[in-house]
């Protein structure tokens, strides 16, 4: 109705409708509408709003809503529990934000779509899409909703071949072997692989598969980036027994630089200056980190232990002239070589 502002949410209406029908009663459309208007103190709640609620409850929430022609009313055809029944309005908002965070890394693949569908099912269009009583609404913006007051910046999408995630999930659930072609940055051409899939790994918007070859001569286990996996096939005729060491994360690892880790840990000591100092101080980069400040020299030194030397090296280079390594010696030399190569490209 033009100009009509509700003071309740769609979730509240769902809860009331559910409470009216959960004991098996058959109620007319008019009875349900009148009860909602009374409970919500909203005489202007429209028939179209209730019809939309019925459609959403049936199609999105799986409510067994049906019309009984003989008794001229609506009822549940079987016992039903509203998925969002236990959530407060604030919790619904938090779920909506989780959905946005999932979509931030979305690559339009099966798994992200499944996450999105699940969150959509338990986060009905409640307070996040209904106008709020904001003081001074933005000019030309129309009605302001809580969803409008949050923004999750999108990230680059990982390009994964269609059907790869579904096959990996099926292999993980049934302990099937996986057969695929893989292009590694360490090898000059694409190679054929046959592995036991252990875990699906999420890291910085990308998906990886952690697994190992059944061939004892092939070292492993290792990470495989899903965007580099092609011609993936399930070997359903062969199952494997999950080994005791199937978990990706090792006990010694204390670094927080993503999924990449290696067999040997090192003691790192890195020095930062300029704007990089505040960035280093704002996060925990490793569980055992020690930060030392030298206000006289204008530097910040961070020391920690980690096996994640490749992402650490990339992180170091990202600060440009405001960062350089002090230890270990091999990292200092590799950093110098990289700087020299970049200088030659000028």
PDB file of C-alpha atoms in Angstrom, residues 31-298:
ATOM      1  CA  UNK A  31      -8.750 -15.674   9.683  1.00  0.00           C
ATOM      2  CA  UNK A  32      -4.968 -15.828   9.298  1.00  0.00           C
ATOM      3  CA  UNK A  33      -4.817 -12.291   7.911  1.00  0.00           C
ATOM      4  CA  UNK A  34      -7.011 -10.882  10.703  1.00  0.00           C
ATOM      5  CA  UNK A  35      -4.912 -12.636  13.345  1.00  0.00           C
ATOM      6  CA  UNK A  36      -1.700 -11.239  11.853  1.00  0.00           C
ATOM      7  CA  UNK A  37      -3.112  -7.721  11.778  1.00  0.00           C
ATOM      8  CA  UNK A  38      -4.138  -8.034  15.412  1.00  0.00           C
ATOM      9  CA  UNK A  39      -0.890  -9.582  16.661  1.00  0.00           C
ATOM     10  CA  UNK A  40       1.307  -7.171  14.716  1.00  0.00           C
ATOM     11  CA  UNK A  41      -0.866  -4.110  15.383  1.00  0.00           C
ATOM     12  CA  UNK A  42      -0.893  -3.469  11.645  1.00  0.00           C
ATOM     13  CA  UNK A  43      -4.399  -2.932  10.261  1.00  0.00           C
ATOM     14  CA  UNK A  44      -2.962  -2.178   6.821  1.00  0.00           C
ATOM     15  CA  UNK A  45      -1.174  -5.507   6.310  1.00  0.00           C
ATOM     16  CA  UNK A  46      -2.303  -6.510   2.814  1.00  0.00           C
ATOM     17  CA  UNK A  47      -3.653  -9.744   1.346  1.00  0.00           C
ATOM     18  CA  UNK A  48      -0.868  -9.673  -1.246  1.00  0.00           C
ATOM     19  CA  UNK A  49       1.764  -9.624   1.543  1.00  0.00           C
ATOM     20  CA  UNK A  50       0.243 -12.746   3.093  1.00  0.00           C
ATOM     21  CA  UNK A  51       0.101 -14.493  -0.287  1.00  0.00           C
ATOM     22  CA  UNK A  52       3.777 -13.680  -0.828  1.00  0.00           C
ATOM     23  CA  UNK A  53       4.536 -15.115   2.629  1.00  0.00           C
ATOM     24  CA  UNK A  54       2.678 -18.323   1.755  1.00  0.00           C
ATOM     25  CA  UNK A  55       4.631 -18.673  -1.512  1.00  0.00           C
ATOM     26  CA  UNK A  56       7.984 -18.098   0.226  1.00  0.00           C
ATOM     27  CA  UNK A  57       7.203 -20.531   3.034  1.00  0.00           C
ATOM     28  CA  UNK A  58       6.182 -23.225   0.529  1.00  0.00           C
ATOM     29  CA  UNK A  59       8.815 -22.728  -2.162  1.00  0.00           C
ATOM     30  CA  UNK A  60      11.867 -21.603  -0.168  1.00  0.00           C
ATOM     31  CA  UNK A  61      11.369 -22.918   3.367  1.00  0.00           C
ATOM     32  CA  UNK A  62       9.715 -26.204   2.434  1.00  0.00           C
ATOM     33  CA  UNK A  63       6.581 -25.616   4.516  1.00  0.00           C
ATOM     34  CA  UNK A  64       3.873 -28.262   3.721  1.00  0.00           C
ATOM     35  CA  UNK A  65       1.244 -25.542   3.233  1.00  0.00           C
ATOM     36  CA  UNK A  66      -1.881 -26.629   1.388  1.00  0.00           C
ATOM     37  CA  UNK A  67      -5.458 -25.465   0.882  1.00  0.00           C
ATOM     38  CA  UNK A  68      -8.250 -27.838   1.992  1.00  0.00           C
ATOM     39  CA  UNK A  69     -11.206 -27.304  -0.346  1.00  0.00           C
ATOM     40  CA  UNK A  70     -13.632 -29.235   1.837  1.00  0.00           C
ATOM     41  CA  UNK A  71     -12.851 -27.258   4.983  1.00  0.00           C
ATOM     42  CA  UNK A  72     -12.138 -24.003   3.115  1.00  0.00           C
ATOM     43  CA  UNK A  73      -8.856 -23.278   4.838  1.00  0.00           C
ATOM     44  CA  UNK A  74      -5.064 -23.545   4.957  1.00  0.00           C
ATOM     45  CA  UNK A  75      -3.134 -26.136   6.971  1.00  0.00           C
ATOM     46  CA  UNK A  76       0.087 -28.142   7.245  1.00  0.00           C
ATOM     47  CA  UNK A  77      -0.189 -31.529   5.547  1.00  0.00           C
ATOM     48  CA  UNK A  78       2.485 -32.963   7.871  1.00  0.00           C
ATOM     49  CA  UNK A  79       4.502 -31.876  10.955  1.00  0.00           C
ATOM     50  CA  UNK A  80       6.844 -29.008  10.152  1.00  0.00           C
ATOM     51  CA  UNK A  81       9.391 -26.857  11.964  1.00  0.00           C
ATOM     52  CA  UNK A  82      10.195 -23.412  10.589  1.00  0.00           C
ATOM     53  CA  UNK A  83      13.959 -23.343   9.763  1.00  0.00           C
ATOM     54  CA  UNK A  84      14.424 -19.789  11.015  1.00  0.00           C
ATOM     55  CA  UNK A  85      12.255 -20.285  14.092  1.00  0.00           C
ATOM     56  CA  UNK A  86      15.180 -20.201  16.481  1.00  0.00           C
ATOM     57  CA  UNK A  87      16.821 -17.085  15.041  1.00  0.00           C
ATOM     58  CA  UNK A  88      16.378 -13.554  16.319  1.00  0.00           C
ATOM     59  CA  UNK A  89      16.145 -10.643  13.892  1.00  0.00           C
ATOM     60  CA  UNK A  90      19.764  -9.721  14.613  1.00  0.00           C
ATOM     61  CA  UNK A  91      20.861 -13.311  13.960  1.00  0.00           C
ATOM     62  CA  UNK A  92      19.019 -13.242  10.639  1.00  0.00           C
ATOM     63  CA  UNK A  93      21.029 -10.141   9.770  1.00  0.00           C
ATOM     64  CA  UNK A  94      24.271 -11.928  10.665  1.00  0.00           C
ATOM     65  CA  UNK A  95      23.271 -14.853   8.438  1.00  0.00           C
ATOM     66  CA  UNK A  96      22.621 -12.399   5.630  1.00  0.00           C
ATOM     67  CA  UNK A  97      26.125 -11.004   6.112  1.00  0.00           C
ATOM     68  CA  UNK A  98      27.532 -14.559   6.022  1.00  0.00           C
ATOM     69  CA  UNK A  99      25.758 -15.023   2.714  1.00  0.00           C
ATOM     70  CA  UNK A 100      27.415 -11.866   1.387  1.00  0.00           C
ATOM     71  CA  UNK A 101      30.817 -13.097   2.582  1.00  0.00           C
ATOM     72  CA  UNK A 102      30.268 -16.395   0.762  1.00  0.00           C
ATOM     73  CA  UNK A 103      29.297 -14.515  -2.398  1.00  0.00           C
ATOM     74  CA  UNK A 104      32.420 -12.371  -2.051  1.00  0.00           C
ATOM     75  CA  UNK A 105      34.477 -15.383  -3.088  1.00  0.00           C
ATOM     76  CA  UNK A 106      31.851 -16.935  -5.355  1.00  0.00           C
ATOM     77  CA  UNK A 107      33.115 -18.562  -8.528  1.00  0.00           C
ATOM     78  CA  UNK A 108      29.623 -19.650  -9.666  1.00  0.00           C
ATOM     79  CA  UNK A 109      30.601 -23.241  -8.959  1.00  0.00           C
ATOM     80  CA  UNK A 110      28.498 -25.949  -7.339  1.00  0.00           C
ATOM     81  CA  UNK A 111      29.791 -25.556  -3.771  1.00  0.00           C
ATOM     82  CA  UNK A 112      29.331 -21.792  -3.528  1.00  0.00           C
ATOM     83  CA  UNK A 113      25.874 -22.067  -5.060  1.00  0.00           C
ATOM     84  CA  UNK A 114      25.024 -24.748  -2.479  1.00  0.00           C
ATOM     85  CA  UNK A 115      26.202 -22.461   0.340  1.00  0.00           C
ATOM     86  CA  UNK A 116      24.161 -19.615  -1.055  1.00  0.00           C
ATOM     87  CA  UNK A 117      21.039 -21.764  -1.431  1.00  0.00           C
ATOM     88  CA  UNK A 118      21.329 -23.069   2.124  1.00  0.00           C
ATOM     89  CA  UNK A 119      21.741 -19.598   3.611  1.00  0.00           C
ATOM     90  CA  UNK A 120      18.865 -18.325   1.455  1.00  0.00           C
ATOM     91  CA  UNK A 121      16.683 -21.087   2.845  1.00  0.00           C
ATOM     92  CA  UNK A 122      17.248 -20.099   6.464  1.00  0.00           C
ATOM     93  CA  UNK A 123      17.445 -16.320   5.952  1.00  0.00           C
ATOM     94  CA  UNK A 124      14.045 -15.190   4.666  1.00  0.00           C
ATOM     95  CA  UNK A 125      13.541 -11.668   3.420  1.00  0.00           C
ATOM     96  CA  UNK A 126      13.047 -10.233   6.867  1.00  0.00           C
ATOM     97  CA  UNK A 127      14.464  -7.069   8.353  1.00  0.00           C
ATOM     98  CA  UNK A 128      17.337  -6.970   5.863  1.00  0.00           C
ATOM     99  CA  UNK A 129      14.967  -6.103   2.992  1.00  0.00           C
ATOM    100  CA  UNK A 130      12.264  -4.137   4.771  1.00  0.00           C
ATOM    101  CA  UNK A 131      12.520  -0.393   5.380  1.00  0.00           C
ATOM    102  CA  UNK A 132      14.035   0.741   8.659  1.00  0.00           C
ATOM    103  CA  UNK A 133      13.195   3.924  10.472  1.00  0.00           C
ATOM    104  CA  UNK A 134      16.417   5.704   9.589  1.00  0.00           C
ATOM    105  CA  UNK A 135      16.795   9.314  10.626  1.00  0.00           C
ATOM    106  CA  UNK A 136      17.040  11.331   7.422  1.00  0.00           C
ATOM    107  CA  UNK A 137      16.816   8.947   4.472  1.00  0.00           C
ATOM    108  CA  UNK A 138      19.311   9.519   1.664  1.00  0.00           C
ATOM    109  CA  UNK A 139      17.980  11.810  -1.043  1.00  0.00           C
ATOM    110  CA  UNK A 140      16.707   9.903  -4.063  1.00  0.00           C
ATOM    111  CA  UNK A 141      17.436   6.515  -2.500  1.00  0.00           C
ATOM    112  CA  UNK A 142      13.871   5.595  -1.561  1.00  0.00           C
ATOM    113  CA  UNK A 143      13.375   3.324   1.420  1.00  0.00           C
ATOM    114  CA  UNK A 144      16.503   2.341   3.347  1.00  0.00           C
ATOM    115  CA  UNK A 145      16.972  -1.268   4.492  1.00  0.00           C
ATOM    116  CA  UNK A 146      19.601  -2.758   6.787  1.00  0.00           C
ATOM    117  CA  UNK A 147      21.039  -4.605   3.784  1.00  0.00           C
ATOM    118  CA  UNK A 148      21.792  -1.195   2.261  1.00  0.00           C
ATOM    119  CA  UNK A 149      23.983  -0.330   5.251  1.00  0.00           C
ATOM    120  CA  UNK A 150      26.526  -3.102   4.557  1.00  0.00           C
ATOM    121  CA  UNK A 151      28.794  -3.691   1.582  1.00  0.00           C
ATOM    122  CA  UNK A 152      31.045  -6.720   1.009  1.00  0.00           C
ATOM    123  CA  UNK A 153      33.623  -5.999  -1.696  1.00  0.00           C
ATOM    124  CA  UNK A 154      33.865  -8.748  -4.374  1.00  0.00           C
ATOM    125  CA  UNK A 155      37.059 -10.714  -4.874  1.00  0.00           C
ATOM    126  CA  UNK A 156      38.521 -12.252  -8.058  1.00  0.00           C
ATOM    127  CA  UNK A 157      36.681 -15.410  -9.152  1.00  0.00           C
ATOM    128  CA  UNK A 158      38.535 -18.703  -9.465  1.00  0.00           C
ATOM    129  CA  UNK A 159      37.850 -20.382 -12.818  1.00  0.00           C
ATOM    130  CA  UNK A 160      37.055 -24.062 -12.219  1.00  0.00           C
ATOM    131  CA  UNK A 161      35.917 -26.538 -14.877  1.00  0.00           C
ATOM    132  CA  UNK A 162      32.219 -27.365 -14.677  1.00  0.00           C
ATOM    133  CA  UNK A 163      31.437 -30.399 -12.522  1.00  0.00           C
ATOM    134  CA  UNK A 164      34.841 -30.616 -10.827  1.00  0.00           C
ATOM    135  CA  UNK A 165      33.614 -29.723  -7.326  1.00  0.00           C
ATOM    136  CA  UNK A 166      30.682 -32.172  -7.487  1.00  0.00           C
ATOM    137  CA  UNK A 167      33.036 -35.002  -8.462  1.00  0.00           C
ATOM    138  CA  UNK A 168      35.513 -34.156  -5.713  1.00  0.00           C
ATOM    139  CA  UNK A 169      32.756 -34.091  -3.088  1.00  0.00           C
ATOM    140  CA  UNK A 170      31.464 -37.477  -4.271  1.00  0.00           C
ATOM    141  CA  UNK A 171      34.990 -38.888  -4.153  1.00  0.00           C
ATOM    142  CA  UNK A 172      35.547 -37.550  -0.623  1.00  0.00           C
ATOM    143  CA  UNK A 173      32.225 -38.959   0.633  1.00  0.00           C
ATOM    144  CA  UNK A 174      32.880 -42.427  -0.800  1.00  0.00           C
ATOM    145  CA  UNK A 175      36.697 -42.642  -0.707  1.00  0.00           C
ATOM    146  CA  UNK A 176      36.881 -42.985  -4.507  1.00  0.00           C
ATOM    147  CA  UNK A 177      40.138 -42.386  -6.351  1.00  0.00           C
ATOM    148  CA  UNK A 178      40.309 -39.351  -8.633  1.00  0.00           C
ATOM    149  CA  UNK A 179      41.857 -39.300 -12.094  1.00  0.00           C
ATOM    150  CA  UNK A 180      42.728 -35.942 -13.741  1.00  0.00           C
ATOM    151  CA  UNK A 181      45.245 -33.867 -15.657  1.00  0.00           C
ATOM    152  CA  UNK A 182      47.118 -31.177 -13.750  1.00  0.00           C
ATOM    153  CA  UNK A 183      49.296 -28.243 -14.712  1.00  0.00           C
ATOM    154  CA  UNK A 184      51.788 -27.334 -11.979  1.00  0.00           C
ATOM    155  CA  UNK A 185      53.978 -24.247 -11.937  1.00  0.00           C
ATOM    156  CA  UNK A 186      56.846 -26.549 -10.987  1.00  0.00           C
ATOM    157  CA  UNK A 187      56.514 -28.633 -14.177  1.00  0.00           C
ATOM    158  CA  UNK A 188      56.761 -27.522 -17.833  1.00  0.00           C
ATOM    159  CA  UNK A 189      53.649 -29.356 -19.075  1.00  0.00           C
ATOM    160  CA  UNK A 190      50.343 -30.820 -17.911  1.00  0.00           C
ATOM    161  CA  UNK A 191      50.701 -34.195 -16.179  1.00  0.00           C
ATOM    162  CA  UNK A 192      48.308 -37.071 -15.504  1.00  0.00           C
ATOM    163  CA  UNK A 193      47.429 -37.693 -11.827  1.00  0.00           C
ATOM    164  CA  UNK A 194      45.608 -40.404  -9.902  1.00  0.00           C
ATOM    165  CA  UNK A 195      45.162 -39.616  -6.218  1.00  0.00           C
ATOM    166  CA  UNK A 196      43.314 -40.350  -2.989  1.00  0.00           C
ATOM    167  CA  UNK A 197      41.370 -37.139  -2.134  1.00  0.00           C
ATOM    168  CA  UNK A 198      41.681 -36.317   1.572  1.00  0.00           C
ATOM    169  CA  UNK A 199      40.356 -32.793   2.217  1.00  0.00           C
ATOM    170  CA  UNK A 200      38.904 -29.806   0.367  1.00  0.00           C
ATOM    171  CA  UNK A 201      40.839 -26.687   1.395  1.00  0.00           C
ATOM    172  CA  UNK A 202      39.580 -23.071   1.281  1.00  0.00           C
ATOM    173  CA  UNK A 203      42.184 -20.321   1.132  1.00  0.00           C
ATOM    174  CA  UNK A 204      41.799 -16.644   0.194  1.00  0.00           C
ATOM    175  CA  UNK A 205      38.882 -17.237  -2.162  1.00  0.00           C
ATOM    176  CA  UNK A 206      40.451 -20.272  -3.853  1.00  0.00           C
ATOM    177  CA  UNK A 207      39.697 -23.983  -3.535  1.00  0.00           C
ATOM    178  CA  UNK A 208      42.368 -26.671  -3.231  1.00  0.00           C
ATOM    179  CA  UNK A 209      42.292 -30.447  -2.930  1.00  0.00           C
ATOM    180  CA  UNK A 210      44.647 -32.125  -0.471  1.00  0.00           C
ATOM    181  CA  UNK A 211      45.448 -35.694  -1.465  1.00  0.00           C
ATOM    182  CA  UNK A 212      48.105 -38.293  -2.183  1.00  0.00           C
ATOM    183  CA  UNK A 213      48.981 -40.881  -4.783  1.00  0.00           C
ATOM    184  CA  UNK A 214      48.497 -44.568  -3.965  1.00  0.00           C
ATOM    185  CA  UNK A 215      51.875 -45.176  -5.580  1.00  0.00           C
ATOM    186  CA  UNK A 216      54.431 -45.253  -2.709  1.00  0.00           C
ATOM    187  CA  UNK A 217      57.143 -43.990  -5.066  1.00  0.00           C
ATOM    188  CA  UNK A 218      55.290 -40.695  -5.564  1.00  0.00           C
ATOM    189  CA  UNK A 219      55.956 -38.217  -2.719  1.00  0.00           C
ATOM    190  CA  UNK A 220      52.917 -36.776  -1.000  1.00  0.00           C
ATOM    191  CA  UNK A 221      50.416 -35.782   0.083  1.00  0.00           C
ATOM    192  CA  UNK A 222      50.183 -32.377  -1.573  1.00  0.00           C
ATOM    193  CA  UNK A 223      47.813 -29.561  -2.560  1.00  0.00           C
ATOM    194  CA  UNK A 224      46.112 -29.362  -5.948  1.00  0.00           C
ATOM    195  CA  UNK A 225      44.473 -26.111  -7.016  1.00  0.00           C
ATOM    196  CA  UNK A 226      41.036 -26.835  -8.480  1.00  0.00           C
ATOM    197  CA  UNK A 227      41.434 -24.281 -11.267  1.00  0.00           C
ATOM    198  CA  UNK A 228      44.432 -26.304 -12.544  1.00  0.00           C
ATOM    199  CA  UNK A 229      42.562 -29.638 -12.561  1.00  0.00           C
ATOM    200  CA  UNK A 230      41.151 -30.777 -15.923  1.00  0.00           C
ATOM    201  CA  UNK A 231      39.379 -33.874 -17.284  1.00  0.00           C
ATOM    202  CA  UNK A 232      38.509 -34.970 -13.755  1.00  0.00           C
ATOM    203  CA  UNK A 233      37.011 -38.473 -13.481  1.00  0.00           C
ATOM    204  CA  UNK A 234      35.908 -40.657 -10.587  1.00  0.00           C
ATOM    205  CA  UNK A 235      37.279 -44.179 -10.282  1.00  0.00           C
ATOM    206  CA  UNK A 236      34.274 -45.766  -8.578  1.00  0.00           C
ATOM    207  CA  UNK A 237      35.640 -49.278  -8.964  1.00  0.00           C
ATOM    208  CA  UNK A 238      38.420 -48.525  -6.481  1.00  0.00           C
ATOM    209  CA  UNK A 239      38.057 -47.280  -2.916  1.00  0.00           C
ATOM    210  CA  UNK A 240      40.847 -46.403  -0.533  1.00  0.00           C
ATOM    211  CA  UNK A 241      41.243 -46.480   3.232  1.00  0.00           C
ATOM    212  CA  UNK A 242      41.718 -43.035   4.765  1.00  0.00           C
ATOM    213  CA  UNK A 243      45.210 -42.927   6.350  1.00  0.00           C
ATOM    214  CA  UNK A 244      45.873 -41.562   9.838  1.00  0.00           C
ATOM    215  CA  UNK A 245      47.781 -38.548   8.444  1.00  0.00           C
ATOM    216  CA  UNK A 246      45.028 -37.377   6.058  1.00  0.00           C
ATOM    217  CA  UNK A 247      44.592 -33.973   7.739  1.00  0.00           C
ATOM    218  CA  UNK A 248      46.231 -31.058   5.984  1.00  0.00           C
ATOM    219  CA  UNK A 249      47.249 -28.879   8.911  1.00  0.00           C
ATOM    220  CA  UNK A 250      50.354 -30.037  10.718  1.00  0.00           C
ATOM    221  CA  UNK A 251      50.771 -29.662  14.475  1.00  0.00           C
ATOM    222  CA  UNK A 252      53.927 -27.555  14.232  1.00  0.00           C
ATOM    223  CA  UNK A 253      52.485 -24.943  11.882  1.00  0.00           C
ATOM    224  CA  UNK A 254      51.970 -21.599  13.607  1.00  0.00           C
ATOM    225  CA  UNK A 255      51.936 -19.249  10.605  1.00  0.00           C
ATOM    226  CA  UNK A 256      48.754 -17.641   9.320  1.00  0.00           C
ATOM    227  CA  UNK A 257      49.726 -17.180   5.676  1.00  0.00           C
ATOM    228  CA  UNK A 258      47.115 -19.400   4.068  1.00  0.00           C
ATOM    229  CA  UNK A 259      47.091 -22.998   2.943  1.00  0.00           C
ATOM    230  CA  UNK A 260      50.656 -23.320   1.650  1.00  0.00           C
ATOM    231  CA  UNK A 261      53.041 -25.027   4.038  1.00  0.00           C
ATOM    232  CA  UNK A 262      56.072 -27.205   3.588  1.00  0.00           C
ATOM    233  CA  UNK A 263      57.989 -29.921   5.378  1.00  0.00           C
ATOM    234  CA  UNK A 264      60.534 -27.726   7.163  1.00  0.00           C
ATOM    235  CA  UNK A 265      59.896 -24.739   9.443  1.00  0.00           C
ATOM    236  CA  UNK A 266      62.208 -21.722   9.635  1.00  0.00           C
ATOM    237  CA  UNK A 267      62.756 -18.829  12.036  1.00  0.00           C
ATOM    238  CA  UNK A 268      61.890 -15.608  10.203  1.00  0.00           C
ATOM    239  CA  UNK A 269      62.935 -12.079  11.147  1.00  0.00           C
ATOM    240  CA  UNK A 270      61.567  -9.273   8.959  1.00  0.00           C
ATOM    241  CA  UNK A 271      62.007  -5.505   9.261  1.00  0.00           C
ATOM    242  CA  UNK A 272      59.380  -2.953   8.198  1.00  0.00           C
ATOM    243  CA  UNK A 273      59.400   0.821   7.884  1.00  0.00           C
ATOM    244  CA  UNK A 274      57.084   3.623   6.781  1.00  0.00           C
ATOM    245  CA  UNK A 275      53.398   2.765   6.270  1.00  0.00           C
ATOM    246  CA  UNK A 276      54.130  -0.971   6.463  1.00  0.00           C
ATOM    247  CA  UNK A 277      54.759  -0.710  10.224  1.00  0.00           C
ATOM    248  CA  UNK A 278      51.112  -0.082  11.098  1.00  0.00           C
ATOM    249  CA  UNK A 279      49.947  -2.951   8.840  1.00  0.00           C
ATOM    250  CA  UNK A 280      52.253  -5.393  10.612  1.00  0.00           C
ATOM    251  CA  UNK A 281      51.070  -4.268  14.044  1.00  0.00           C
ATOM    252  CA  UNK A 282      47.379  -4.653  13.160  1.00  0.00           C
ATOM    253  CA  UNK A 283      47.344  -8.459  12.677  1.00  0.00           C
ATOM    254  CA  UNK A 284      48.510 -11.723  14.175  1.00  0.00           C
ATOM    255  CA  UNK A 285      50.654 -13.207  11.402  1.00  0.00           C
ATOM    256  CA  UNK A 286      51.866 -16.158  13.440  1.00  0.00           C
ATOM    257  CA  UNK A 287      50.800 -17.584  16.798  1.00  0.00           C
ATOM    258  CA  UNK A 288      54.341 -17.271  18.189  1.00  0.00           C
ATOM    259  CA  UNK A 289      55.192 -13.854  16.722  1.00  0.00           C
ATOM    260  CA  UNK A 290      57.306 -11.297  18.610  1.00  0.00           C
ATOM    261  CA  UNK A 291      57.143  -7.648  17.534  1.00  0.00           C
ATOM    262  CA  UNK A 292      59.924  -5.193  18.439  1.00  0.00           C
ATOM    263  CA  UNK A 293      59.613  -1.448  17.899  1.00  0.00           C
ATOM    264  CA  UNK A 294      62.566   0.877  17.275  1.00  0.00           C
ATOM    265  CA  UNK A 295      61.136   4.377  17.387  1.00  0.00           C
ATOM    266  CA  UNK A 296      64.576   5.966  16.952  1.00  0.00           C
ATOM    267  CA  UNK A 297      65.212   4.133  13.679  1.00  0.00           C
ATOM    268  CA  UNK A 298      61.530   4.193  12.685  1.00  0.00           C
TER     269      UNK A 298
END
